[in-house]
Short mmCIF file of C-alpha atoms in Angstrom, two decimals:
data_model
loop_
_atom_site.label_atom_id
_atom_site.label_comp_id
_atom_site.label_asym_id
_atom_site.label_seq_id
_atom_site.Cartn_x
_atom_site.Cartn_y
_atom_site.Cartn_z
CA MET A 26 116.10 110.16 117.28
CA ARG A 27 117.63 107.33 115.28
CA THR A 28 117.98 104.03 117.13
CA LEU A 29 120.30 101.15 116.38
CA LEU A 30 118.43 97.90 116.04
CA ASN A 31 119.07 94.17 116.13
CA THR A 32 118.52 91.06 114.08
CA LEU A 33 116.36 88.44 115.77
CA TYR A 34 117.51 84.87 115.08
CA ILE A 35 115.13 82.03 115.91
CA GLN A 36 116.60 78.53 115.71
CA THR A 37 114.36 76.57 118.09
CA GLN A 38 112.23 74.20 116.02
CA GLY A 39 108.49 74.49 116.49
CA THR A 40 108.66 78.15 117.50
CA TYR A 41 105.65 80.29 116.68
CA LEU A 42 106.06 84.04 116.35
CA HIS A 43 103.08 86.33 116.36
CA LEU A 44 102.19 89.93 116.77
CA ASP A 45 101.10 91.07 120.22
CA THR A 46 100.42 94.79 120.06
CA ASP A 47 103.89 96.21 119.38
CA ASN A 48 105.81 93.07 120.27
CA ILE A 49 106.84 89.80 118.73
CA ARG A 50 105.45 87.11 120.99
CA VAL A 51 107.60 83.96 120.96
CA GLU A 52 105.94 80.65 121.71
CA VAL A 53 107.42 77.16 121.68
CA GLU A 54 104.99 74.26 121.95
CA ARG A 55 102.25 76.76 122.84
CA GLU A 56 104.31 77.93 125.78
CA HIS A 57 105.08 81.62 126.01
CA LYS A 58 108.85 82.12 125.82
CA ALA A 59 109.57 85.74 125.16
CA MET A 60 108.22 89.09 124.13
CA ILE A 61 110.42 91.20 121.91
CA PRO A 62 109.45 94.81 121.29
CA LEU A 63 109.27 95.39 117.53
CA HIS A 64 111.12 98.64 117.91
CA HIS A 65 114.22 96.67 119.01
CA VAL A 66 114.15 94.47 115.93
CA GLU A 67 115.70 95.30 112.59
CA SER A 68 115.07 91.98 110.87
CA VAL A 69 114.02 88.42 111.60
CA VAL A 70 115.93 85.29 110.53
CA VAL A 71 114.25 81.95 111.13
CA PHE A 72 115.69 78.46 110.75
CA GLY A 73 113.49 75.57 109.60
CA ASN A 74 110.14 74.91 111.24
CA VAL A 75 109.44 78.35 112.65
CA LEU A 76 106.07 79.93 111.94
CA LEU A 77 105.24 83.60 111.64
CA SER A 78 101.65 84.74 111.82
CA PRO A 79 100.34 86.66 108.80
CA PHE A 80 99.73 89.71 110.96
CA LEU A 81 103.35 89.69 112.12
CA ILE A 82 104.58 89.34 108.53
CA HIS A 83 102.33 92.25 107.50
CA ARG A 84 103.60 94.41 110.31
CA LEU A 85 107.27 93.57 109.62
CA ALA A 86 106.71 94.29 105.92
CA ARG A 87 105.06 97.60 106.70
CA GLU A 88 108.01 98.61 108.87
CA HIS A 89 110.52 97.50 106.23
CA LYS A 90 111.93 94.79 108.47
CA PRO A 91 112.97 91.86 106.28
CA VAL A 92 112.18 88.25 107.15
CA THR A 93 114.66 85.60 105.99
CA TRP A 94 113.69 81.96 105.89
CA LEU A 95 116.50 79.42 106.11
CA THR A 96 116.20 75.67 106.39
CA GLU A 97 116.90 74.15 109.81
CA TYR A 98 120.53 73.88 108.71
CA GLY A 99 120.72 77.37 107.41
CA ARG A 100 120.19 77.08 103.69
CA PHE A 101 118.75 80.26 102.27
CA MET A 102 115.17 79.75 101.13
CA ALA A 103 113.49 83.10 100.80
CA ARG A 104 113.49 86.63 101.99
CA ALA A 105 110.64 89.10 102.27
CA GLU A 106 112.18 91.91 100.25
CA THR A 107 112.58 95.23 101.98
CA PRO A 108 115.13 98.00 101.74
CA VAL A 109 118.72 97.47 102.92
CA SER A 110 119.27 95.34 106.04
CA GLY A 111 122.20 94.07 108.06
CA ASN A 112 125.30 95.92 109.08
CA VAL A 113 126.22 98.37 106.38
CA LEU A 114 129.65 98.86 108.01
CA LEU A 115 130.39 95.21 107.32
CA ARG A 116 129.52 95.53 103.66
CA VAL A 117 131.61 98.67 103.35
CA ALA A 118 134.55 96.86 104.98
CA GLN A 119 134.04 93.91 102.64
CA HIS A 120 134.07 96.14 99.58
CA GLY A 121 137.08 98.02 100.95
CA CYS A 122 139.00 94.75 101.33
CA ALA A 123 137.98 93.64 97.83
CA CYS A 124 139.44 96.90 96.48
CA ASP A 125 142.71 96.42 98.39
CA GLY A 126 145.08 94.11 96.52
CA ALA A 127 147.24 93.14 99.51
CA ARG A 128 144.29 92.33 101.79
CA THR A 129 142.49 90.42 99.04
CA LEU A 130 145.65 88.38 98.43
CA ALA A 131 145.94 87.52 102.13
CA VAL A 132 142.33 86.31 102.36
CA ALA A 133 142.58 84.43 99.04
CA ARG A 134 145.74 82.63 100.24
CA PHE A 135 144.03 81.41 103.40
CA ILE A 136 140.93 80.27 101.50
CA ALA A 137 143.10 78.37 99.00
CA ALA A 138 145.14 76.90 101.86
CA GLY A 139 141.95 75.62 103.49
CA LYS A 140 140.83 74.05 100.24
CA LEU A 141 144.17 72.34 99.59
CA GLN A 142 144.52 71.11 103.19
CA ASN A 143 141.06 69.53 103.03
CA GLN A 144 141.76 67.94 99.65
CA LYS A 145 144.96 66.50 101.12
CA THR A 146 143.09 65.16 104.17
CA THR A 147 140.47 63.55 101.93
CA LEU A 148 143.14 61.81 99.81
CA LEU A 149 145.05 60.55 102.85
CA ARG A 150 141.89 59.23 104.46
CA SER A 151 141.00 57.29 101.31
CA ALA A 152 144.59 56.04 101.02
CA ARG A 153 144.15 54.22 104.34
CA GLU A 154 141.26 52.20 102.90
CA ALA A 155 142.50 51.70 99.34
CA LEU A 156 144.05 48.54 97.88
CA GLY A 157 146.86 47.58 95.47
CA ASP A 158 148.84 50.46 94.03
CA ASP A 159 146.13 52.97 94.88
CA PRO A 160 147.33 54.02 98.37
CA GLU A 161 150.73 55.04 97.01
CA LEU A 162 149.19 56.96 94.10
CA LEU A 163 146.82 58.77 96.49
CA ARG A 164 149.71 59.61 98.84
CA GLN A 165 151.76 60.87 95.91
CA ALA A 166 148.90 63.20 94.94
CA ALA A 167 148.77 64.39 98.58
CA ARG A 168 152.51 65.12 98.39
CA ASP A 169 151.98 67.05 95.16
CA ILE A 170 149.29 69.12 96.85
CA ASN A 171 151.66 69.68 99.76
CA GLY A 172 154.15 71.13 97.30
CA GLN A 173 151.51 73.60 96.16
CA ILE A 174 150.60 74.48 99.78
CA GLY A 175 154.28 75.32 100.26
CA CYS A 176 154.04 77.73 97.31
CA LEU A 177 151.00 79.60 98.66
CA PRO A 178 152.87 81.92 101.08
CA LEU A 179 155.11 82.95 98.17
CA ALA A 180 152.26 83.92 95.83
CA LYS A 181 152.39 87.63 95.08
CA THR A 182 149.09 88.01 93.25
CA VAL A 183 145.64 86.45 93.45
CA ASP A 184 146.21 85.12 89.93
CA GLU A 185 149.24 83.21 91.24
CA VAL A 186 147.08 81.80 94.04
CA ARG A 187 144.54 80.67 91.44
CA GLY A 188 147.36 79.07 89.44
CA ILE A 189 148.58 77.16 92.51
CA GLU A 190 145.02 76.05 93.25
CA GLY A 191 144.66 74.89 89.64
CA THR A 192 147.87 72.82 89.77
CA ALA A 193 146.71 71.18 93.00
CA ALA A 194 143.27 70.55 91.47
CA ARG A 195 144.83 68.64 88.57
CA ALA A 196 146.71 66.39 90.99
CA TYR A 197 143.52 65.86 93.02
CA TRP A 198 141.14 65.06 90.15
CA GLU A 199 143.69 62.79 88.47
CA VAL A 200 143.50 60.37 91.38
CA PHE A 201 139.90 61.07 92.40
CA PRO A 202 138.56 57.83 90.78
CA LEU A 203 141.05 55.84 92.89
CA MET A 204 139.02 56.78 95.97
CA LEU A 205 136.07 54.86 94.48
CA ARG A 206 135.91 51.15 95.14
CA ALA A 207 132.68 50.10 93.38
CA ASN A 208 131.50 50.20 89.76
CA ARG A 209 134.79 51.70 88.72
CA ASP A 210 134.24 50.92 85.05
CA PHE A 211 131.16 53.15 85.15
CA PHE A 212 132.34 55.88 87.51
CA TRP A 213 135.29 57.22 85.62
CA LEU A 214 136.38 60.79 85.47
CA THR A 215 138.64 62.24 82.81
CA GLU A 216 138.13 65.92 83.48
CA ARG A 217 135.83 68.19 85.45
CA THR A 218 132.91 69.24 83.26
CA ARG A 219 130.19 71.54 84.46
CA ARG A 220 127.28 72.38 82.18
CA PRO A 221 126.44 69.84 80.91
CA ALA A 222 128.08 67.04 82.87
CA ARG A 223 129.77 64.55 80.58
CA ASP A 224 129.85 61.67 83.06
CA ALA A 225 128.11 60.42 86.20
CA ILE A 226 130.77 61.67 88.62
CA ASN A 227 130.62 65.16 87.22
CA ALA A 228 126.82 65.10 87.34
CA THR A 229 126.80 64.16 91.05
CA LEU A 230 129.60 66.59 91.92
CA ASN A 231 127.78 69.44 90.19
CA PHE A 232 124.58 68.62 92.05
CA ALA A 233 126.25 68.42 95.47
CA TYR A 234 128.17 71.65 94.81
CA THR A 235 124.94 73.46 93.95
CA VAL A 236 123.46 72.46 97.30
CA LEU A 237 126.63 73.48 99.12
CA ALA A 238 126.84 76.81 97.27
CA ASN A 239 123.34 77.66 98.48
CA ASP A 240 124.37 76.89 102.05
CA CYS A 241 127.34 79.20 101.71
CA ALA A 242 125.32 81.99 100.07
CA SER A 243 122.73 81.88 102.83
CA ALA A 244 125.50 81.94 105.46
CA CYS A 245 126.82 85.13 103.83
CA GLN A 246 123.36 86.67 103.79
CA ALA A 247 122.57 85.72 107.38
CA VAL A 248 125.83 87.26 108.62
CA GLY A 249 125.29 90.36 106.48
CA LEU A 250 128.07 89.81 103.94
CA ASP A 251 127.51 90.52 100.26
CA PRO A 252 127.59 87.04 98.65
CA GLN A 253 128.71 88.48 95.32
CA VAL A 254 131.88 90.19 96.51
CA GLY A 255 134.54 87.49 96.80
CA PHE A 256 138.31 87.40 97.14
CA LEU A 257 139.66 84.21 95.60
CA HIS A 258 136.96 84.16 92.93
CA ALA A 259 137.03 87.07 90.52
CA LEU A 260 134.05 89.39 90.58
CA ARG A 261 131.69 88.63 87.74
CA PRO A 262 128.13 89.88 87.24
CA GLY A 263 125.58 87.39 88.52
CA ARG A 264 128.16 85.20 90.27
CA SER A 265 128.09 84.65 94.04
CA SER A 266 131.87 84.90 94.30
CA LEU A 267 132.03 85.07 98.11
CA ALA A 268 129.71 82.08 98.47
CA LEU A 269 132.02 80.19 96.11
CA ASP A 270 135.03 81.32 98.19
CA LEU A 271 133.47 79.97 101.40
CA MET A 272 132.59 76.76 99.58
CA GLU A 273 136.20 76.00 98.60
CA GLU A 274 137.12 74.78 102.08
CA LEU A 275 134.08 72.49 102.19
CA ARG A 276 133.96 70.97 98.70
CA ALA A 277 136.16 67.97 99.50
CA VAL A 278 134.95 67.55 103.09
CA VAL A 279 131.21 67.74 102.45
CA ALA A 280 130.43 67.13 98.79
CA ASP A 281 133.28 64.93 97.49
CA ARG A 282 133.29 62.78 100.62
CA ALA A 283 129.50 62.30 100.40
CA ILE A 284 129.68 61.09 96.81
CA ILE A 285 132.65 58.80 97.48
CA THR A 286 130.72 57.25 100.39
CA LEU A 287 127.50 56.77 98.42
CA ILE A 288 129.34 55.12 95.53
CA ASN A 289 131.48 52.91 97.76
CA ARG A 290 128.43 51.75 99.70
CA GLN A 291 126.78 51.10 96.33
CA GLN A 292 123.86 53.30 97.29
CA LEU A 293 124.61 55.19 94.11
CA THR A 294 124.95 52.84 91.14
CA PRO A 295 124.93 53.09 87.33
CA ARG A 296 121.15 52.58 87.35
CA ASP A 297 120.72 56.00 88.99
CA PHE A 298 121.84 57.84 85.87
CA VAL A 299 120.47 58.57 82.44
CA LEU A 300 123.05 58.57 79.65
CA HIS A 301 122.03 60.81 76.79
CA GLU A 302 123.16 60.70 73.20
CA GLY A 303 126.17 62.88 72.65
CA ASN A 304 127.79 61.92 75.96
CA THR A 305 125.90 63.88 78.57
CA VAL A 306 124.56 62.49 81.84
CA THR A 307 121.72 63.39 84.21
CA ILE A 308 120.82 62.01 87.63
CA LYS A 309 117.44 60.35 88.21
CA ASP A 310 115.09 62.01 90.70
CA GLU A 311 115.29 59.19 93.25
CA ALA A 312 119.07 59.46 93.32
CA ARG A 313 118.86 63.23 93.80
CA LYS A 314 116.69 62.61 96.85
CA LEU A 315 119.21 60.06 98.09
CA ILE A 316 122.07 62.55 97.74
CA LEU A 317 120.07 65.28 99.48
CA THR A 318 119.13 62.95 102.33
CA HIS A 319 122.75 61.92 102.75
CA LEU A 320 123.95 65.53 102.69
CA THR A 321 121.30 66.43 105.27
CA GLU A 322 122.50 63.65 107.56
CA ARG A 323 126.09 64.75 107.02
CA ARG A 324 125.21 68.32 107.99
CA LYS A 325 124.02 67.10 111.39
CA GLU A 326 127.38 65.47 112.14
CA GLU A 327 129.27 67.42 114.74
CA VAL A 328 132.87 68.41 114.18
CA THR A 329 135.22 70.19 116.53
CA HIS A 330 136.01 73.47 114.87
CA PRO A 331 139.80 73.86 114.97
CA LEU A 332 139.72 77.56 115.75
CA THR A 333 136.75 77.98 118.08
CA ALA A 334 137.43 74.52 119.61
CA ARG A 335 133.68 74.05 119.88
CA LYS A 336 131.48 71.23 118.65
CA THR A 337 129.64 72.48 115.59
CA PRO A 338 127.28 70.68 113.21
CA LEU A 339 129.01 70.49 109.83
CA GLY A 340 126.00 72.31 108.35
CA LEU A 341 126.70 75.37 110.49
CA VAL A 342 130.40 75.54 109.54
CA PRO A 343 129.62 77.93 106.64
CA HIS A 344 127.93 80.22 109.17
CA VAL A 345 130.90 80.06 111.52
CA GLN A 346 133.30 80.73 108.62
CA ALA A 347 131.18 83.64 107.36
CA ARG A 348 131.22 85.10 110.87
CA LEU A 349 134.99 84.65 111.22
CA LEU A 350 135.45 86.33 107.84
CA ALA A 351 133.17 89.18 108.93
CA GLN A 352 135.29 89.55 112.08
CA HIS A 353 138.44 89.74 109.97
CA LEU A 354 136.92 92.27 107.58
CA ARG A 355 135.75 94.45 110.49
CA GLY A 356 139.20 94.37 112.09
CA ASP A 357 138.26 92.07 114.98
CA ARG A 358 140.86 89.44 114.02
CA ALA A 359 144.12 89.78 112.14
CA HIS A 360 143.65 86.90 109.69
CA TYR A 361 140.82 84.93 108.17
CA PRO A 362 141.14 81.38 109.56
CA PRO A 363 140.01 78.77 107.01
CA TYR A 364 138.14 75.65 108.13
CA LEU A 365 140.67 72.79 108.40
CA HIS A 366 138.93 69.44 108.62
CA ARG A 367 140.47 66.81 110.86
CA MET B 17 124.49 115.12 119.48
CA GLU B 18 122.45 111.95 119.27
CA GLU B 19 121.13 110.64 122.60
CA VAL B 20 122.68 107.49 124.02
CA MET B 21 120.18 104.69 124.66
CA LEU B 22 119.73 103.79 128.32
CA SER B 23 119.90 100.10 127.47
CA ALA B 24 123.25 100.67 125.71
CA LEU B 25 124.65 102.05 128.99
CA GLN B 26 123.78 98.83 130.77
CA HIS B 27 125.31 96.75 127.97
CA PHE B 28 128.44 98.91 128.00
CA VAL B 29 129.04 98.66 131.72
CA PHE B 30 128.42 94.91 131.65
CA CYS B 31 130.74 94.39 128.67
CA PRO B 32 131.85 96.98 126.08
CA ARG B 33 132.10 94.29 123.42
CA GLN B 34 128.50 93.17 124.06
CA CYS B 35 127.46 96.79 123.66
CA ALA B 36 129.35 97.08 120.37
CA LEU B 37 127.97 93.79 119.07
CA ILE B 38 124.42 94.97 119.72
CA HIS B 39 124.69 98.63 118.84
CA VAL B 40 127.44 98.66 116.19
CA GLU B 41 127.43 95.20 114.61
CA GLN B 42 123.66 95.06 115.13
CA VAL B 43 123.40 91.42 116.10
CA TRP B 44 121.01 89.93 118.60
CA ALA B 45 120.36 86.47 119.92
CA GLU B 46 117.99 85.17 122.53
CA ASN B 47 118.93 82.83 125.34
CA GLU B 48 117.10 81.73 128.46
CA PHE B 49 118.27 84.81 130.37
CA THR B 50 117.11 87.33 127.78
CA ALA B 51 113.90 85.38 127.21
CA ARG B 52 113.12 85.38 130.92
CA GLY B 53 114.01 89.04 131.12
CA GLN B 54 111.63 89.83 128.29
CA GLN B 55 108.87 87.95 130.07
CA HIS B 56 109.27 90.10 133.15
CA HIS B 57 109.56 93.21 131.03
CA ASP B 58 106.38 92.15 129.29
CA ARG B 59 104.52 92.46 132.57
CA ALA B 60 106.23 95.66 133.61
CA HIS B 61 105.98 97.21 130.14
CA GLY B 62 102.24 96.96 129.75
CA GLY B 63 102.05 100.75 129.75
CA GLY B 64 99.56 103.01 131.50
CA THR B 65 99.27 104.14 135.08
CA GLU B 66 97.73 102.94 138.31
CA GLU B 67 97.42 104.43 141.77
CA ARG B 68 97.70 102.64 145.07
CA GLY B 69 98.13 104.19 148.52
CA GLY B 70 98.88 107.62 147.04
CA VAL B 71 101.71 106.23 144.88
CA ARG B 72 101.11 106.48 141.14
CA THR B 73 102.83 103.80 139.05
CA LEU B 74 103.82 104.77 135.50
CA ARG B 75 104.80 101.96 133.16
CA ALA B 76 106.92 102.09 130.03
CA LEU B 77 107.57 105.77 130.51
CA PRO B 78 109.65 107.37 127.72
CA LEU B 79 112.65 109.18 129.16
CA VAL B 80 114.98 111.78 127.77
CA SER B 81 117.67 114.08 129.07
CA ARG B 82 118.79 116.85 126.73
CA GLN B 83 121.41 117.99 129.22
CA HIS B 84 123.10 114.60 129.52
CA GLY B 85 122.22 113.24 126.07
CA LEU B 86 120.33 110.16 127.23
CA ALA B 87 117.09 108.56 126.08
CA GLY B 88 115.13 105.37 126.58
CA VAL B 89 112.15 103.88 128.34
CA ALA B 90 111.74 103.18 132.06
CA ASP B 91 110.13 99.91 133.11
CA VAL B 92 108.35 101.43 136.04
CA VAL B 93 108.39 104.85 137.63
CA GLU B 94 106.66 105.36 140.98
CA VAL B 95 105.50 108.88 141.73
CA LEU B 96 105.38 109.55 145.46
CA PRO B 97 102.47 111.53 146.98
CA GLY B 98 104.59 114.68 146.91
CA GLY B 99 105.09 114.28 143.11
CA SER B 100 108.67 113.06 143.24
CA PRO B 101 109.42 110.14 140.87
CA ARG B 102 111.48 107.03 141.72
CA PRO B 103 112.68 104.72 138.96
CA VAL B 104 112.23 100.97 139.49
CA GLU B 105 114.16 98.59 137.24
CA TYR B 106 112.90 95.01 136.91
CA LYS B 107 115.55 92.31 136.66
CA SER B 108 114.84 88.64 136.18
CA GLY B 109 118.12 87.38 137.61
CA ARG B 110 120.53 88.21 140.37
CA ALA B 111 122.57 91.38 140.59
CA ARG B 112 124.83 91.81 137.58
CA PRO B 113 128.53 92.45 138.06
CA ARG B 114 130.17 95.82 137.54
CA LEU B 115 127.11 97.83 138.66
CA ALA B 116 125.57 97.59 135.18
CA ASP B 117 122.01 97.70 136.51
CA GLU B 118 122.78 100.48 138.98
CA VAL B 119 124.21 102.64 136.21
CA GLN B 120 121.14 102.03 134.04
CA LEU B 121 118.84 102.94 136.96
CA CYS B 122 120.78 106.06 137.82
CA ALA B 123 120.69 107.14 134.16
CA GLN B 124 116.89 106.90 134.32
CA ALA B 125 116.98 109.12 137.39
CA LEU B 126 119.07 111.73 135.56
CA CYS B 127 116.38 111.85 132.86
CA LEU B 128 113.57 112.03 135.42
CA GLU B 129 115.27 114.83 137.32
CA GLU B 130 115.40 116.91 134.17
CA MET B 131 111.86 116.01 133.04
CA PHE B 132 110.20 116.57 136.43
CA GLY B 133 112.48 119.36 137.66
CA VAL B 134 113.27 117.61 140.94
CA SER B 135 116.24 115.90 142.50
CA ILE B 136 115.99 112.16 143.08
CA PRO B 137 118.08 110.64 145.88
CA GLU B 138 117.38 106.96 145.22
CA GLY B 139 115.66 104.32 143.13
CA PHE B 140 114.94 100.59 143.28
CA ILE B 141 116.00 97.41 141.56
CA TYR B 142 113.41 94.66 141.78
CA HIS B 143 114.76 91.12 141.43
CA ALA B 144 112.02 88.84 140.16
CA ALA B 145 113.93 85.70 141.18
CA SER B 146 113.90 86.64 144.89
CA HIS B 147 110.83 88.96 144.80
CA LYS B 148 112.99 91.50 146.61
CA ARG B 149 113.58 95.13 145.82
CA ARG B 150 116.70 96.90 146.92
CA VAL B 151 117.45 100.57 147.30
CA VAL B 152 120.10 102.15 145.12
CA ALA B 153 121.38 105.52 146.30
CA PHE B 154 122.31 107.91 143.51
CA THR B 155 125.68 108.93 144.89
CA PRO B 156 127.94 111.40 143.11
CA ALA B 157 130.20 108.46 142.20
CA LEU B 158 127.31 106.56 140.56
CA ARG B 159 126.19 109.67 138.68
CA GLN B 160 129.75 110.09 137.45
CA ALA B 161 129.80 106.44 136.37
CA VAL B 162 126.69 107.11 134.22
CA LEU B 163 128.37 109.98 132.41
CA GLU B 164 131.54 107.95 131.91
CA ALA B 165 129.53 105.07 130.48
CA ARG B 166 127.69 107.50 128.21
CA ASP B 167 131.02 108.80 126.90
CA GLY B 168 132.21 105.22 126.49
CA VAL B 169 129.17 104.34 124.40
CA ARG B 170 129.61 107.45 122.27
CA GLU B 171 133.25 106.57 121.66
CA LEU B 172 132.24 103.01 120.74
CA LEU B 173 129.65 104.29 118.24
CA ARG B 174 132.18 106.73 116.81
CA ARG B 175 134.97 104.18 116.42
CA GLN B 176 132.61 101.49 115.12
CA THR B 177 135.01 98.68 115.97
CA LEU B 178 134.66 95.81 118.42
CA PRO B 179 136.63 95.98 121.67
CA PRO B 180 138.37 92.72 122.65
CA PRO B 181 136.19 90.05 124.30
CA ALA B 182 135.87 89.77 128.08
CA ALA B 183 136.48 86.00 127.98
CA ASP B 184 135.49 85.56 131.64
CA ASP B 185 132.46 84.54 133.75
CA ARG B 186 130.30 87.19 132.12
CA CYS B 187 130.44 85.35 128.80
CA LEU B 188 128.63 82.32 130.18
CA GLN B 189 125.51 84.41 130.83
CA CYS B 190 125.69 86.30 127.56
CA SER B 191 123.28 85.44 124.75
CA LEU B 192 125.80 86.69 122.20
CA LEU B 193 128.34 83.98 123.08
CA ASP B 194 128.03 82.32 119.65
CA LEU B 195 128.32 85.57 117.77
CA CYS B 196 131.16 86.91 119.90
CA GLU B 197 133.35 83.78 120.11
CA PRO B 198 135.19 85.20 123.16
CA PHE B 199 137.26 82.09 123.72
CA ALA B 200 138.32 81.61 120.08
CA ALA B 201 141.86 82.83 119.68
CA ARG B 202 142.11 86.22 117.99
CA GLU B 203 145.38 85.11 116.51
CA PHE B 204 145.84 81.57 115.22
CA PRO B 205 146.21 79.17 118.17
CA ARG B 206 149.15 76.80 118.49
CA GLY B 207 148.95 73.97 116.02
CA PHE B 208 146.60 75.85 113.70
CA ASP B 209 148.64 76.31 110.55
CA PRO B 210 146.83 76.60 107.21
CA PHE B 211 150.19 76.40 105.41
CA SER B 212 151.33 73.24 107.19
CA THR B 213 152.87 70.61 104.92
CA ALA B 214 152.68 67.76 107.40
CA LEU B 215 151.63 64.65 105.50
CA GLU B 216 149.75 62.66 108.15
CA GLU B 217 147.72 64.12 110.98
#
């Protein structure tokens, strides 16, 4: 007889899991909390400071039950490799949607809308604090992005959606330096450059995006989605297209906002960068730690999710979004609702 | 046809969506209720037998009914001096709505009847919170409810889609609240417009 099994999620910090005959014994602060029969468990996902005894890991490995380690805030760290896990129906639905032009277009439109809305919100927020001509220039860029949001429902192909997103991105990056109020002569940005970064802003953006992309990839994995099969991002070998899709809504809210804050508070200054010959820039180790610490603090901040109406730590928003996407793909909700930051 | 799990029957009667989340979407989450339940099960599920006053107590007894297509494990089965078994289901909390526990207990009895070749008129639900056990009579209506739940579970596993959420008092006790999002609008709620071109919030 084949049985359908479950994924065990453990989020309580300080939990210790060990093997007790055919059960997983759950202890928190040496206090017995639960006993979960192994034959009910398909896989184990632990967040942060959760320990598994070697004997439990051996047993789970022997039974081909994967263990996934995430940080407390859900960043994917490692997985004990075993054969296929998670809900195969979800992956099949995801691949089915990716092969369906109309459904892919619908999801891509909502993802792009989320990204553009959050860029707009970021610009308008900075406009309230800016001086001189800057507020008007920032508001004008927000209006330009609005124009592109208005075009999204009319897009007939995913390529058109990407074009709209690109036009909005140009408007956004053109005024991005106006959101900075310290060391402006150093922190300039002419264009987005990835590998290698050609200026300090690009170097910090790239670093923050890498961290965020990992969060989004682990959210996909924890929910059982295939991180490589995206909708707005084209499929490309080796690229986590879906993780990049989920990240679009959070780039401005999490990463851009963090960097703007650190520069404006002068916690991040020209001394934190190494300028190389030939116009490339790297970040010093101490500054990387600073950015990581700030991002970690930011992840703890609670936001009210506009769709679930529940208080959610910003760091768990990728998980909520991955789950909402999974619900859409499995037919549980008609549309994918992007995360709209207030 | 594949046997339906006894635990799935209980989930289904309590909430079809909970059943589908666990048995189709394959998600699971612990909360204080499930953790407490597991603790009590831990004691009951030690396995083995004991005898006291002519009543033999069988723990963690595997059950199966070929006729009805059911399978699972009973917490506790008491075998009376005459050899007739009575299922006893251990529950950590109070009685669950919608006769979910009664259906699960009666399903165990259907298995035991087939395995032992006897008819079983009643069983017991033991509530750990109040240390009280109550008698559940296996009426024709309850037996019918078991078979209907079994068919419901089969249909759920065949369709492989989630039924709509209950979004009522049940949800507050359910460990799958986060994964289910019963109160999040299925459609976009009022004021949620990703294509809005309002300039200031």
